[in-house]
C-alpha positions as a printed NumPy array, in Angstrom:
array([[ 28.707,  61.246,  22.911],
       [ 29.27 ,  64.639,  24.431],
       [ 32.587,  66.44 ,  24.079],
       [ 33.974,  69.134,  26.391],
       [ 36.585,  71.739,  25.68 ],
       [ 39.413,  69.351,  26.603],
       [ 38.2  ,  66.435,  24.433],
       [ 35.969,  63.416,  24.949],
       [ 35.194,  62.038,  28.345],
       [ 37.34 ,  58.877,  28.915],
       [ 34.326,  57.061,  30.33 ],
       [ 32.353,  57.762,  27.155],
       [ 35.237,  56.482,  25.024],
       [ 35.351,  53.242,  26.993],
       [ 31.581,  52.801,  26.69 ],
       [ 31.709,  53.335,  22.928],
       [ 34.536,  50.837,  22.537],
       [ 32.492,  48.263,  24.407],
       [ 29.552,  48.774,  22.045],
       [ 31.59 ,  48.377,  18.815],
       [ 32.582,  44.716,  18.327],
       [ 36.146,  44.051,  17.286],
       [ 36.947,  41.969,  14.183],
       [ 37.991,  39.151,  16.494],
       [ 34.615,  39.252,  18.264],
       [ 32.839,  39.185,  14.897],
       [ 34.823,  36.116,  13.859],
       [ 34.06 ,  34.396,  17.154],
       [ 30.376,  35.145,  16.635],
       [ 30.393,  33.515,  13.191],
       [ 32.117,  30.43 ,  14.553],
       [ 29.784,  30.135,  17.537],
       [ 26.636,  30.642,  15.488],
       [ 27.763,  28.15 ,  12.842],
       [ 28.318,  25.503,  15.504],
       [ 24.945,  26.356,  17.014],
       [ 23.19 ,  25.815,  13.665],
       [ 24.968,  22.478,  13.206],
       [ 24.065,  21.309,  16.708],
       [ 20.421,  22.22 ,  16.163],
       [ 20.252,  20.188,  12.954],
       [ 22.052,  17.195,  14.458],
       [ 19.695,  17.259,  17.44 ],
       [ 16.69 ,  17.253,  15.112],
       [ 18.202,  14.255,  13.328],
       [ 18.545,  12.446,  16.646],
       [ 22.365,  12.614,  16.725],
       [ 22.617,  14.131,  20.202],
       [ 26.057,  12.733,  21.044],
       [ 27.471,  13.954,  17.766],
       [ 25.925,  17.364,  18.393],
       [ 27.797,  17.637,  21.686],
       [ 31.123,  16.65 ,  20.129],
       [ 30.973,  18.759,  16.952],
       [ 33.85 ,  21.151,  16.247],
       [ 34.714,  23.443,  13.367],
       [ 37.104,  20.798,  12.088],
       [ 34.633,  17.907,  12.155],
       [ 34.204,  16.224,   8.781],
       [ 30.678,  16.657,   7.424],
       [ 30.418,  13.048,   6.288],
       [ 32.908,  11.081,   8.387],
       [ 32.397,  12.717,  11.809],
       [ 28.923,  14.227,  11.557],
       [ 27.324,  11.64 ,   9.275],
       [ 25.716,  14.294,   7.083],
       [ 24.803,  13.108,   3.6  ],
       [ 24.241,  15.326,   0.585],
       [ 20.633,  16.15 ,   1.478],
       [ 21.451,  17.002,   5.096],
       [ 24.302,  19.22 ,   3.932],
       [ 21.947,  21.155,   1.682],
       [ 19.621,  21.725,   4.633],
       [ 22.554,  22.812,   6.793],
       [ 23.777,  25.204,   4.115],
       [ 20.333,  26.793,   3.786],
       [ 20.162,  27.32 ,   7.542],
       [ 23.64 ,  28.848,   7.744],
       [ 22.954,  31.208,   4.863],
       [ 19.684,  32.258,   6.486],
       [ 21.402,  32.833,   9.835],
       [ 24.046,  35.132,   8.342],
       [ 21.878,  36.586,   5.568],
       [ 24.539,  35.554,   3.069],
       [ 24.972,  33.171,   0.175],
       [ 28.153,  31.148,  -0.148],
       [ 29.549,  30.587,  -3.613],
       [ 28.599,  27.233,  -5.109],
       [ 32.242,  26.133,  -5.198],
       [ 32.758,  26.713,  -1.477],
       [ 29.359,  25.314,  -0.545],
       [ 29.917,  22.072,  -2.445],
       [ 33.624,  21.444,  -1.915],
       [ 33.969,  22.273,   1.785],
       [ 34.658,  19.236,   3.954],
       [ 34.413,  20.914,   7.374],
       [ 32.443,  23.791,   8.959],
       [ 35.72 ,  25.702,   9.308],
       [ 35.821,  26.216,   5.544],
       [ 32.352,  27.774,   5.554],
       [ 33.297,  29.97 ,   8.509],
       [ 36.455,  31.133,   6.748],
       [ 34.456,  32.085,   3.664],
       [ 31.875,  33.989,   5.712],
       [ 34.578,  35.756,   7.695],
       [ 36.463,  36.801,   4.566],
       [ 33.339,  37.868,   2.74 ],
       [ 33.89 ,  35.135,   0.144],
       [ 30.282,  34.949,  -0.915],
       [ 28.445,  34.663,  -4.179],
       [ 28.047,  37.859,  -6.114],
       [ 25.864,  38.629,  -9.062],
       [ 27.766,  40.166, -11.951],
       [ 24.605,  41.278, -13.691],
       [ 21.524,  43.042, -12.422],
       [ 19.395,  41.048, -14.871],
       [ 17.977,  37.932, -13.293],
       [ 17.03 ,  34.806, -15.153],
       [ 13.273,  34.584, -15.6  ],
       [ 11.317,  31.416, -16.227],
       [  9.094,  31.911, -19.231],
       [  5.605,  30.522, -19.024],
       [  4.584,  28.168, -21.872],
       [  2.517,  29.788, -24.587],
       [ -0.161,  27.118, -24.342],
       [ -1.394,  24.213, -22.261],
       [  0.893,  21.207, -21.987],
       [ -0.042,  18.096, -23.99 ],
       [ -1.434,  15.067, -22.142],
       [  0.945,  12.511, -20.675],
       [  2.059,   9.7  , -23.02 ],
       [ -0.073,   6.928, -21.542],
       [  0.743,   4.551, -24.405],
       [  4.535,   4.879, -24.028],
       [  6.308,   1.675, -23.004],
       [  9.861,   3.044, -22.675],
       [ 11.473,   6.337, -21.742],
       [ 12.684,   6.724, -25.295],
       [  9.012,   6.63 , -26.326],
       [  8.238,   9.313, -23.741],
       [ 10.94 ,  11.674, -24.979],
       [ 10.083,  11.217, -28.645],
       [  6.374,  11.686, -27.918],
       [  6.971,  15.131, -26.429],
       [  9.32 ,  16.112, -29.257],
       [  6.654,  15.194, -31.816],
       [  3.768,  16.878, -29.979],
       [  5.47 ,  20.091, -28.869],
       [  9.173,  20.162, -29.771],
       [  9.942,  23.644, -28.442],
       [  8.39 ,  23.267, -25.005],
       [ 10.991,  23.765, -22.281],
       [ 11.549,  20.571, -20.311],
       [ 14.225,  21.85 , -17.924],
       [ 14.893,  25.252, -16.388],
       [ 18.415,  24.715, -15.072],
       [ 19.128,  27.381, -12.451],
       [ 22.628,  28.415, -11.379],
       [ 22.683,  31.338,  -8.968],
       [ 21.034,  34.292, -10.692],
       [ 21.428,  32.783, -14.165],
       [ 19.703,  29.899, -15.878],
       [ 19.475,  27.726, -18.965],
       [ 16.416,  26.463, -20.819],
       [ 16.521,  22.969, -22.323],
       [ 13.655,  22.004, -24.619],
       [ 12.541,  18.47 , -25.375],
       [ 14.073,  18.793, -28.839],
       [ 17.416,  20.007, -27.491],
       [ 17.443,  17.148, -24.996],
       [ 16.77 ,  14.545, -27.694],
       [ 19.269,  16.005, -30.164],
       [ 22.111,  16.243, -27.637],
       [ 21.343,  12.791, -26.228],
       [ 21.288,  11.341, -29.752],
       [ 24.787,  12.697, -30.359],
       [ 25.98 ,  11.148, -27.099],
       [ 24.367,   7.844, -28.105],
       [ 26.027,   7.884, -31.512],
       [ 29.361,   8.639, -29.861],
       [ 29.015,   5.737, -27.425],
       [ 28.097,   3.284, -30.176],
       [ 30.985,   4.537, -32.297],
       [ 33.311,   3.954, -29.329],
       [ 32.158,   0.348, -29.066],
       [ 29.288,   0.329, -26.56 ],
       [ 27.086,  -2.715, -27.074],
       [ 23.515,  -3.356, -26.051],
       [ 22.929,  -3.783, -22.28 ],
       [ 26.454,  -2.734, -21.349],
       [ 26.824,  -0.315, -18.445],
       [ 27.964,   3.302, -18.5  ],
       [ 28.74 ,   5.188, -15.287],
       [ 27.712,   8.855, -15.144],
       [ 29.823,  10.819, -12.686],
       [ 28.471,  14.342, -13.109],
       [ 26.869,  16.998, -10.901],
       [ 23.508,  18.538, -11.75 ],
       [ 24.202,  20.102, -15.13 ],
       [ 23.009,  19.916, -18.729],
       [ 25.584,  17.235, -19.502],
       [ 23.992,  14.855, -17.003],
       [ 20.636,  14.997, -18.786],
       [ 22.273,  14.478, -22.18 ],
       [ 24.396,  11.598, -20.884],
       [ 21.506,   9.815, -19.169],
       [ 19.24 ,   9.718, -22.204],
       [ 22.249,   9.219, -24.47 ],
       [ 23.128,   5.96 , -22.719],
       [ 19.509,   4.871, -22.978],
       [ 19.245,   5.712, -26.692],
       [ 22.43 ,   3.726, -27.312],
       [ 20.875,   0.659, -25.71 ],
       [ 23.129,   0.862, -22.664],
       [ 22.428,   0.886, -18.936],
       [ 23.198,   4.063, -16.999],
       [ 24.88 ,   3.885, -13.594],
       [ 24.603,   7.296, -11.873],
       [ 27.214,   7.818,  -9.151],
       [ 27.775,  10.891,  -7.055],
       [ 30.543,  13.202,  -8.296],
       [ 33.545,  14.183,  -6.16 ],
       [ 32.863,  17.144,  -3.899],
       [ 36.407,  18.42 ,  -4.385],
       [ 38.414,  18.08 ,  -7.615],
       [ 41.651,  18.054,  -5.605],
       [ 40.423,  14.915,  -3.804],
       [ 39.373,  13.075,  -6.937],
       [ 41.95 ,  10.298,  -6.558],
       [ 40.709,   9.454,  -3.058],
       [ 37.129,   9.645,  -4.294],
       [ 37.697,   7.233,  -7.175],
       [ 39.266,   4.673,  -4.854],
       [ 35.996,   4.663,  -2.908],
       [ 33.91 ,   4.294,  -6.074],
       [ 35.874,   1.405,  -7.554],
       [ 33.608,  -1.104,  -5.781],
       [ 30.542,   0.237,  -7.603],
       [ 32.275,   0.49 , -10.965],
       [ 33.633,  -3.036, -10.648],
       [ 30.323,  -4.496,  -9.452],
       [ 28.435,  -2.889, -12.343],
       [ 31.078,  -4.051, -14.832],
       [ 31.166,  -0.541, -16.232],
       [ 32.414,  -0.232, -19.823],
       [ 32.528,   3.556, -20.029],
       [ 32.672,   6.329, -17.454],
       [ 31.302,   9.747, -18.418],
       [ 32.715,  12.518, -16.251],
       [ 34.566,  15.808, -16.586],
       [ 38.034,  16.674, -17.842],
       [ 39.813,  16.123, -14.51 ],
       [ 38.779,  12.459, -14.564],
       [ 41.109,  11.744, -17.475],
       [ 44.119,  12.549, -15.302],
       [ 43.505,   9.457, -13.172],
       [ 42.414,   7.102, -15.941],
       [ 45.361,   4.789, -15.337],
       [ 44.533,   4.493, -11.632],
       [ 40.912,   3.605, -12.332],
       [ 41.715,   1.052, -15.022],
       [ 43.984,  -0.815, -12.621],
       [ 40.984,  -1.722, -10.483],
       [ 38.308,  -2.197, -13.165],
       [ 39.045,  -4.751, -15.867],
       [ 35.807,  -4.071, -17.755],
       [ 36.475,  -0.346, -18.265],
       [ 37.155,   0.606, -21.882],
       [ 37.331,   4.385, -21.684],
       [ 36.774,   7.443, -19.507],
       [ 35.273,  10.271, -21.507],
       [ 33.162,  13.432, -21.432],
       [ 29.844,  14.462, -22.937],
       [ 31.592,  16.948, -25.233],
       [ 33.923,  14.262, -26.568],
       [ 31.039,  11.865, -27.169],
       [ 28.953,  14.51 , -28.924],
       [ 31.855,  15.358, -31.208],
       [ 32.317,  11.677, -32.037],
       [ 28.576,  11.338, -32.562],
       [ 28.473,  14.175, -35.089],
       [ 31.067,  12.355, -37.164],
       [ 29.04 ,   9.118, -37.128],
       [ 25.378,  10.215, -36.994],
       [ 24.171,   6.85 , -38.303],
       [ 25.588,   4.856, -35.374],
       [ 22.619,   3.603, -33.365],
       [ 21.843,   0.619, -31.161],
       [ 18.806,  -1.643, -31.351],
       [ 15.392,  -0.414, -30.242],
       [ 14.814,  -0.169, -26.495],
       [ 12.321,  -2.645, -25.013],
       [ 10.125,  -2.252, -21.881],
       [ 11.947,  -5.131, -20.185],
       [ 15.383,  -3.594, -20.806],
       [ 17.241,  -2.206, -17.817],
       [ 16.966,   1.585, -17.741],
       [ 19.622,   2.151, -15.087],
       [ 21.153,   0.731, -11.919],
       [ 20.535,   2.636,  -8.687],
       [ 23.188,   2.038,  -6.016],
       [ 22.817,   2.523,  -2.292],
       [ 25.071,   5.044,  -0.569],
       [ 27.176,   2.382,   1.129],
       [ 27.014,   4.121,   4.51 ],
       [ 26.255,   0.832,   6.313],
       [ 28.172,  -1.55 ,   4.053],
       [ 29.234,  -2.104,   0.474],
       [ 27.011,  -0.241,  -2.025],
       [ 24.359,  -2.487,  -3.543],
       [ 22.773,  -1.952,  -6.928],
       [ 19.114,  -2.251,  -7.874],
       [ 18.395,  -2.856, -11.559],
       [ 15.351,  -0.877, -12.721],
       [ 13.732,  -1.694, -16.044],
       [ 12.085,   0.769, -18.407],
       [  8.684,  -0.581, -17.336],
       [  9.606,  -0.358, -13.624],
       [ 10.426,   3.33 , -13.764],
       [  7.436,   4.197, -15.943],
       [  5.096,   2.436, -13.516],
       [  6.709,   4.263, -10.595],
       [  6.305,   7.674, -12.227],
       [  2.714,   6.983, -13.247],
       [  1.945,   5.881,  -9.709],
       [  3.401,   9.096,  -8.288],
       [  1.368,  11.163, -10.735],
       [ -1.823,   9.363,  -9.775],
       [ -1.145,   9.716,  -6.044],
       [ -0.408,  13.455,  -6.104],
       [ -2.952,  14.198,  -8.873],
       [ -0.305,  15.839, -10.985],
       [ -1.413,  17.687, -14.121],
       [  0.629,  18.217, -17.32 ],
       [  0.707,  21.99 , -16.735],
       [  2.189,  21.656, -13.23 ],
       [  5.845,  22.461, -12.528],
       [  8.334,  20.399, -10.505],
       [ 10.966,  22.279,  -8.494],
       [ 13.913,  20.265,  -7.213],
       [ 17.341,  20.819,  -5.718],
       [ 17.948,  17.109,  -5.123],
       [ 21.063,  15.578,  -6.713],
       [ 20.432,  13.481,  -9.806],
       [ 22.388,  10.482,  -8.521],
       [ 19.751,  10.25 ,  -5.762],
       [ 16.622,   8.247,  -6.615],
       [ 14.279,  11.022,  -5.489],
       [ 16.17 ,  13.554,  -7.563],
       [ 16.381,  11.314, -10.619],
       [ 13.021,   9.514, -10.59 ],
       [ 10.767,  11.482,  -8.274],
       [ 11.753,  14.87 ,  -9.645],
       [ 13.347,  14.866, -13.083],
       [ 11.95 ,  11.774, -14.851],
       [  8.587,  12.512, -13.275],
       [  8.637,  15.946, -14.918],
       [  9.856,  14.508, -18.244],
       [  6.791,  12.277, -18.368]])
């Protein structure tokens, strides 16, 4: 911009103002681009009418019909479009696109407090062969603990940080959970609901229920803690159908224990992994009978998007055969690594990703 003795040329000032977007224009751009990304995804999914009707206040699940996997894909696309990363809390708890837009507009994005990133350490030696003789998942876990106890089974990533969980740590924590459940009165073949997100506690709870001789019932956790009461009302059908004796969740669940018990006669207690591990340490000898191949490993429920959720009982032998079949089909080797972002209440996340890697 050229300036004369009397100041800037008014025409140049107007031209510059036109080139610099106002905050309002920036906000409008975020809103428009977010809607564009959503419409593109819905069109790819074949939901053309929904794509035309989408607004910033459309509910992800109720109005747009986006399940957990579709929401992950949508989140990845939005973050790529704006070259930003939303905080996990906002990404998971938002119910409408408007909440994502508000976070992007306000700069409410994930930040890394440390410049040191979590690094996955490569094993010092080749992985042992798969436990072909195992007949239960308890056999599988104990086999790996005996062969190579300090090998990392899970690299749990959270933003720029991470946590390593070895086979030994998994067995020890799960054994404490099992002892706690037995001490609390869990009997063989009784059901235990696991209402947890992807976290270390889920892994401990899942194998803990199995070691105690129980049957795990994974259910998806509430997206928003402030909506937990509404969420539980929707899950009562599953909990009642499975005749759940215990529900393992997080601390906020205890606040609505009375509400849940009113609809589920079979429910004995709502607890947490920490509480069970503490109880287990006090009664380390509490154990259930040995697990058999024909025993139910867990019950996988449908999402219920087209009707009442229906459960499928999967035995120890069922799941082992499934995992072995996957390994044969993809020619998986013990030294290979599985990377997954799928939720653990989803069969592909639980069986096709995690249990497959455990084996």
